């Protein structure tokens, strides 16, 4: 059994537990940030869950480092994993991969490529947006001069940012909040790219089938843009 | 006659009546929201039309549920229909399908794919934008601290949102208004995707014909972007 | 000589004069709007040029109507020409076609398709943006509560709108100004579609040539996005 | 040895020195603009570096002009080089080309086309954005009525502009600052085009391979949009 297959084996075995840990991490973070009346017990429990989940992530990183047999180069070649370890709020993206794996295991027929891209992009953006809104709310809500005062404001601002609309009626004022915002803008650009690219390639595909127009053709053609 | 063909038969027969009911619903809603001096009689009539149209939608949903023979699964497999039943302002999108069907019946030559995508996207966005502007206006105009005070403001804000420009000089402040806004942002993203994707695939098509340049080629090539 | 060929003949003969008339129209409008100290003579001259240019447009429309032999249907089948007759500020778009024709006549080698799309989209957007900035400035600058007070503001706002950035630090407040703004937003969407679509199809083309990578390949690949 | 090959020879030899000079120019400009306590010696040194780097650029331009043997036409046919000579802040874009050349020389395997487009677009946008933020900060920070007061504000505003989000909470008010802003908007449009086009063509490529679905397929499919 060589290194690659052992890494693969490890990744297949840990997929679901890591996905669950990611969701727990996000939930504990959300409770910590949003709890209106922070009782000591609840806060401590949340902190414990956060640390435990992060320990699981670190363990997974360490095992995969070991299995790769790469030494110090691993940090650079797997820079994405390193980044996610340091910024565990990006972790929930893993859930998208777990969702794919679970669908696969249950023998569900896979969606068409365009639908899959839209579903995955939507799921990723929803998770990242939720994590981003939490982080910005935590940074901003107590700041003097802040316009993001409630979690509702933070969600509203996140939606305006991810769609690249950007009203600017509320916007972050702290350096950390703005750093999160820049990350969300990049997500917005990528989302736009996913929607547009998906639509464009779907159109091209329909187009190449247009020579033999059938009744299903146009109905199908209304799929992606349909709300 | 099996279930599928009966559903299809039903859909063909109800297409035009449902389209008319959708437009009536939108018109009655518009009158109710925009009426400056709400006389009792007019308001009651509008309400009656709204309820009647909604009853028609519910009936259609029930019949199709029955015909599908699917039981409780129908709600999930036809989640789009379920959503539209609960949010009947999305209903006017049906008009786009009716328009297609009527064109088809009259034996009109169908437009080229790119033109069709642009026309359908434009029509959908215009109908959704109108419904969205009405809903936001209704929610916001009497709110203290609101910036959307007239229906003109609401339309202006809708245009800025759908094009993802987002000035932010006027913007919703109520939770429901912001929820509608998020829906419109998603429409804006989809519209951008439709315009861009359509343009992109059209360019690729022209490109593949460029080897034998004719006089019509370049003229045709100015079509889509031309205002 | 049938109708079509006579129309074509007419269009070829009038292309350059109409282009010149369009530019004169735009120039006269610009002088009228921007003249700081409107002397009577200058204003009257500008008005005369405006009316004369419009008369030329109307004459061209009438001749083409006659040549088409279509009767009242012409207004509908040539709705774009009808619209441009009523909104002569859209006329300068014709210049793009004249530019193409002049290049063609001088036997200049035509640009590659992607470059042509970018050049035409840029030229169209520049002309429409200039006309739009003039129209918005004329409507807004004397309005109480307006934020667009100088022509510089109007140009700045136009750029922010056409790129769909939309800061909202200045924005139109009058109904007519907002109507022009909606038109510019549509141009912005189309421009985005042109840039994106052009880039996308160019990438696909490079990609299909990637199998035999040459030194020119990557250098060429930096073309479109390069500033 | 004809003119073309001598130009090519010159360009290959000067690639790395010019890239280094470009980075020095940017660094010296950054120090000059951002230095909080401008000691005379440091400022003079920065100015000297700026002038020296610009002299190197001018020399390179002159030599290439000479080698081209084109006379006055060179200014027009190489308008991009002329522009970059006059606006040396655009110069760091050269670094992208140097990066490519260095990778090539070290025999590193070239990235896939989509990854390369994303990397180059990201690098170009980061360099241009940094230069733009510096220029806008220099123009705006001491202006009465300015909202861009710190370099942090300038960077935040640059990110919002490049992603076409455009909050408008801070925005330039001086003519020169706005001119830079328009340039950044154009970059933002191009970046959007690069992201979208890259995604779109990548999707099309995956799609054409979908007929034989493998385990790697979907994993690979999450590459570009993955954060």
CSV table of C-alpha atoms in Angstrom, one decimal, chain C residues 137 157 171:
chain,number,residue,atom,x,y,z
C,137,UNK,CA,-26.2,66.7,-16.2
C,157,UNK,CA,-21.3,58.9,-12.0
C,171,UNK,CA,-26.8,59.8,-8.1
